[in-house]
Amino acid sequence: MSERYSFSLTTFSPSGKLVQIEYALNAVAAGNTSIGIKAQDGAVIATEKKMPSILVDESSLHKVVKLTDTIGMVYSGMGPDSRVLMSEGRKLAQKYFRVYQEPIPTLQLVRQLASVMQEYTQRGGVRPFGVSLLICGFDLAGKPALFQVDPSGSYFAWKASAIGKNMVNAKTFLEKRFSDELELEDAIHTAILTLKEGFEGQMTETNIEIGIVDKDGGFRRLEPAEVKDYLASVA
């Protein structure tokens, strides 16, 4: 019965579901695992970055991206969809800065990006975004933040979260390892260990990416040499 409604984005099935959104979540679940952890003095996001071929130049592709000087994002799911949201997020941040002459708060940017994603669930002629996002930031109030945004447009603040194909095992691991007293350095180690739980093959500085945000340095993506040092310390 529900198959009659599975190709329509704007029609509810009799059970009250928009099935295309569930299919979008399946696309997220098929993507590489991404981790986000909020610490006392910052936040970290990390992800697998596996190339489709050894001939691909790794430096040409980044999954951890900067939206503003203090806000970063990582995705699981369809890469091209994430690029659209990355571009939109940067535009929204600049628009806010032009009006208020101060950096956009993390929650404000998350809320506006979630509204964009929600709009693509109720208009004909479009489809939902096939990505979930983990967005971390450090606001002027001096507090780190971590949010997850799903294809439906729903968003939640998290202490630690995981998205992608290994998210169930990763969340179970995080529940055991997470502490409210966690500091940024420990959070980076925990993120790497969590990714290792379901990682296929050898983890190196070229097939994972890590981004951190703190009060002093804002958001930045760690260089491969830094990632290599962290991998050596948790081996």
Short mmCIF file of C-alpha atoms in Angstrom, two decimals:
data_model
loop_
_atom_site.label_atom_id
_atom_site.label_comp_id
_atom_site.label_asym_id
_atom_site.label_seq_id
_atom_site.Cartn_x
_atom_site.Cartn_y
_atom_site.Cartn_z
CA MET A 1 0.00 0.00 0.00
CA SER A 2 2.74 2.50 1.00
CA GLU A 3 4.52 1.92 -2.34
CA ARG A 4 1.85 4.10 -3.98
CA TYR A 5 3.18 7.04 -1.96
CA SER A 6 6.91 6.28 -2.04
CA PHE A 7 7.73 8.47 -5.05
CA SER A 8 5.80 11.51 -3.91
CA LEU A 9 7.60 13.97 -1.67
CA THR A 10 4.56 16.08 -0.86
CA THR A 11 2.04 13.30 -0.14
CA PHE A 12 1.84 11.59 3.23
CA SER A 13 1.45 7.82 3.30
CA PRO A 14 -1.52 6.45 5.31
CA SER A 15 0.84 5.78 8.22
CA GLY A 16 1.74 9.49 8.34
CA LYS A 17 5.21 9.24 6.80
CA LEU A 18 6.94 11.07 3.99
CA VAL A 19 8.74 8.07 2.59
CA GLN A 20 11.21 10.08 0.49
CA ILE A 21 12.67 11.51 3.71
CA GLU A 22 13.22 7.98 4.99
CA TYR A 23 15.00 7.17 1.73
CA ALA A 24 17.17 10.26 2.24
CA LEU A 25 18.09 8.92 5.68
CA ASN A 26 19.06 5.65 3.99
CA ALA A 27 21.46 7.65 1.80
CA VAL A 28 22.97 9.12 4.97
CA ALA A 29 23.26 5.67 6.55
CA ALA A 30 25.17 4.46 3.49
CA GLY A 31 27.71 7.30 3.79
CA ASN A 32 31.04 7.28 5.58
CA THR A 33 30.94 7.57 9.36
CA SER A 34 31.32 11.04 10.89
CA ILE A 35 31.80 11.88 14.58
CA GLY A 36 31.22 15.03 16.61
CA ILE A 37 32.20 15.57 20.25
CA LYS A 38 31.75 18.66 22.41
CA ALA A 39 34.41 19.22 25.08
CA GLN A 40 34.69 21.75 27.89
CA ASP A 41 37.05 24.01 25.94
CA GLY A 42 36.05 23.30 22.34
CA ALA A 43 34.60 20.74 19.95
CA VAL A 44 35.89 18.25 17.41
CA ILE A 45 34.41 16.77 14.24
CA ALA A 46 36.00 13.85 12.42
CA THR A 47 35.16 11.65 9.46
CA GLU A 48 36.37 8.89 7.20
CA LYS A 49 37.63 10.18 3.85
CA LYS A 50 37.94 7.22 1.53
CA MET A 51 38.81 7.88 -2.10
CA PRO A 52 37.05 5.98 -4.91
CA SER A 53 40.45 5.29 -6.49
CA ILE A 54 44.11 5.52 -5.50
CA LEU A 55 44.54 7.82 -8.50
CA VAL A 56 42.42 10.57 -6.92
CA ASP A 57 44.37 13.48 -5.44
CA GLU A 58 43.34 13.46 -1.74
CA SER A 59 44.11 17.17 -1.33
CA SER A 60 41.35 18.06 -3.82
CA LEU A 61 38.55 16.70 -1.62
CA HIS A 62 37.60 17.82 1.87
CA LYS A 63 34.65 16.65 3.96
CA VAL A 64 35.46 18.83 6.98
CA VAL A 65 34.84 22.44 5.89
CA LYS A 66 34.85 25.89 7.46
CA LEU A 67 31.63 27.93 7.32
CA THR A 68 32.89 30.90 9.36
CA ASP A 69 36.00 31.61 11.41
CA THR A 70 34.38 29.90 14.40
CA ILE A 71 31.99 27.36 12.81
CA GLY A 72 32.79 24.15 10.92
CA MET A 73 30.79 21.36 9.32
CA VAL A 74 31.12 17.72 8.33
CA TYR A 75 28.62 15.55 6.48
CA SER A 76 27.64 11.96 5.83
CA GLY A 77 25.74 11.07 2.68
CA MET A 78 25.87 12.59 -0.79
CA GLY A 79 28.85 14.89 -1.34
CA PRO A 80 27.30 17.13 -4.02
CA ASP A 81 24.33 17.87 -1.74
CA SER A 82 26.70 18.90 1.05
CA ARG A 83 28.43 21.41 -1.24
CA VAL A 84 25.12 23.19 -1.82
CA LEU A 85 24.52 23.44 1.94
CA MET A 86 28.12 24.55 2.57
CA SER A 87 27.72 27.37 0.06
CA GLU A 88 24.34 28.33 1.49
CA GLY A 89 25.73 28.32 5.04
CA ARG A 90 28.54 30.67 4.08
CA LYS A 91 26.12 33.04 2.36
CA LEU A 92 23.81 33.07 5.39
CA ALA A 93 26.77 33.83 7.68
CA GLN A 94 27.91 36.73 5.50
CA LYS A 95 24.38 38.10 5.26
CA TYR A 96 24.12 38.08 9.08
CA PHE A 97 27.51 39.80 9.43
CA ARG A 98 26.57 42.57 6.98
CA VAL A 99 23.46 43.38 8.99
CA TYR A 100 24.73 43.01 12.57
CA GLN A 101 28.51 43.48 12.19
CA GLU A 102 29.25 40.46 14.35
CA PRO A 103 29.77 36.73 13.67
CA ILE A 104 26.62 34.64 13.38
CA PRO A 105 25.95 32.47 16.48
CA THR A 106 26.18 28.74 15.83
CA LEU A 107 22.54 28.10 16.75
CA GLN A 108 21.35 30.84 14.40
CA LEU A 109 23.27 29.37 11.45
CA VAL A 110 22.09 25.85 12.27
CA ARG A 111 18.49 27.04 12.47
CA GLN A 112 18.68 28.78 9.09
CA LEU A 113 20.37 25.81 7.38
CA ALA A 114 17.76 23.49 8.87
CA SER A 115 15.05 25.75 7.42
CA VAL A 116 16.63 25.39 3.97
CA MET A 117 16.64 21.60 4.34
CA GLN A 118 13.05 21.57 5.61
CA GLU A 119 11.90 23.64 2.64
CA TYR A 120 13.08 20.84 0.37
CA THR A 121 10.65 18.42 2.04
CA GLN A 122 7.40 20.21 1.19
CA ARG A 123 7.76 21.62 -2.31
CA GLY A 124 7.04 19.80 -5.54
CA GLY A 125 9.78 19.36 -8.11
CA VAL A 126 12.60 18.96 -5.57
CA ARG A 127 13.90 16.16 -3.39
CA PRO A 128 15.24 16.13 0.19
CA PHE A 129 18.97 16.64 0.71
CA GLY A 130 20.70 13.26 1.01
CA VAL A 131 22.96 14.35 3.84
CA SER A 132 23.06 14.79 7.60
CA LEU A 133 25.33 17.47 9.01
CA LEU A 134 27.37 17.81 12.19
CA ILE A 135 28.06 21.48 12.85
CA CYS A 136 30.37 22.67 15.63
CA GLY A 137 31.14 26.20 16.71
CA PHE A 138 32.45 28.47 19.44
CA ASP A 139 30.34 31.54 20.14
CA LEU A 140 31.13 34.96 21.62
CA ALA A 141 29.52 33.77 24.85
CA GLY A 142 32.54 31.51 25.29
CA LYS A 143 30.79 28.18 24.95
CA PRO A 144 31.35 25.42 22.37
CA ALA A 145 28.34 23.94 20.58
CA LEU A 146 27.62 20.83 18.52
CA PHE A 147 24.49 20.29 16.42
CA GLN A 148 23.18 17.57 14.12
CA VAL A 149 20.89 18.49 11.22
CA ASP A 150 18.96 15.76 9.37
CA PRO A 151 17.37 15.71 5.88
CA SER A 152 13.92 16.41 7.37
CA GLY A 153 15.19 19.77 8.66
CA SER A 154 15.15 18.69 12.30
CA TYR A 155 18.14 19.73 14.41
CA PHE A 156 19.33 18.92 17.91
CA ALA A 157 22.17 19.99 20.16
CA TRP A 158 24.40 17.06 21.14
CA LYS A 159 27.22 16.42 23.58
CA ALA A 160 28.51 13.77 21.16
CA SER A 161 26.98 12.21 18.08
CA ALA A 162 27.70 10.00 15.08
CA ILE A 163 26.19 9.80 11.60
CA GLY A 164 26.81 7.48 8.66
CA LYS A 165 27.03 3.75 8.16
CA ASN A 166 28.53 2.86 11.55
CA MET A 167 26.56 5.34 13.64
CA VAL A 168 24.86 2.79 15.91
CA ASN A 169 28.12 1.21 17.08
CA ALA A 170 29.82 4.61 17.20
CA LYS A 171 27.10 6.09 19.44
CA THR A 172 27.30 3.06 21.74
CA PHE A 173 31.07 3.57 22.00
CA LEU A 174 30.63 7.31 22.67
CA GLU A 175 28.09 6.65 25.41
CA LYS A 176 30.72 4.59 27.23
CA ARG A 177 33.61 7.02 26.68
CA PHE A 178 32.01 10.44 26.92
CA SER A 179 32.34 12.58 30.02
CA ASP A 180 31.16 16.13 30.72
CA GLU A 181 34.69 16.91 31.97
CA LEU A 182 36.23 15.94 28.63
CA GLU A 183 38.85 18.40 27.34
CA LEU A 184 39.57 19.07 23.67
CA GLU A 185 42.73 16.94 23.44
CA ASP A 186 40.91 13.98 24.99
CA ALA A 187 37.94 14.58 22.68
CA ILE A 188 40.23 14.32 19.62
CA HIS A 189 41.60 11.00 20.89
CA THR A 190 38.06 9.75 21.59
CA ALA A 191 36.91 10.75 18.10
CA ILE A 192 39.78 8.80 16.51
CA LEU A 193 39.10 5.75 18.67
CA THR A 194 35.41 5.91 17.78
CA LEU A 195 36.17 6.03 14.07
CA LYS A 196 38.54 3.08 14.51
CA GLU A 197 35.69 0.95 15.87
CA GLY A 198 34.21 0.32 12.44
CA PHE A 199 37.08 1.37 10.19
CA GLU A 200 37.92 -0.97 7.32
CA GLY A 201 41.63 -1.24 6.59
CA GLN A 202 44.50 0.84 7.93
CA MET A 203 43.65 4.28 9.29
CA THR A 204 46.13 6.92 8.10
CA GLU A 205 46.37 10.70 7.98
CA THR A 206 45.10 10.64 4.36
CA ASN A 207 41.86 8.68 4.89
CA ILE A 208 40.42 10.56 7.86
CA GLU A 209 39.82 14.26 8.45
CA ILE A 210 39.56 16.12 11.74
CA GLY A 211 38.39 19.64 12.48
CA ILE A 212 38.58 21.41 15.82
CA VAL A 213 37.19 24.63 17.24
CA ASP A 214 38.36 26.40 20.39
CA LYS A 215 38.28 29.84 21.94
CA ASP A 216 41.72 30.96 20.81
CA GLY A 217 42.12 29.60 17.30
CA GLY A 218 38.54 29.42 16.06
CA PHE A 219 37.75 26.59 13.66
CA ARG A 220 40.41 24.84 11.62
CA ARG A 221 40.98 21.56 9.85
CA LEU A 222 43.99 19.68 11.18
CA GLU A 223 46.90 19.23 8.78
CA PRO A 224 47.80 15.63 7.79
CA ALA A 225 51.01 15.85 9.86
CA GLU A 226 48.97 16.74 12.96
CA VAL A 227 46.53 13.90 12.30
CA LYS A 228 49.48 11.51 11.94
CA ASP A 229 50.78 12.56 15.38
CA TYR A 230 47.38 11.97 16.97
CA LEU A 231 47.10 8.55 15.30
CA ALA A 232 50.51 7.62 16.69
CA SER A 233 49.45 8.69 20.20
CA VAL A 234 46.34 6.47 20.22
CA ALA A 235 47.94 3.43 18.54
#
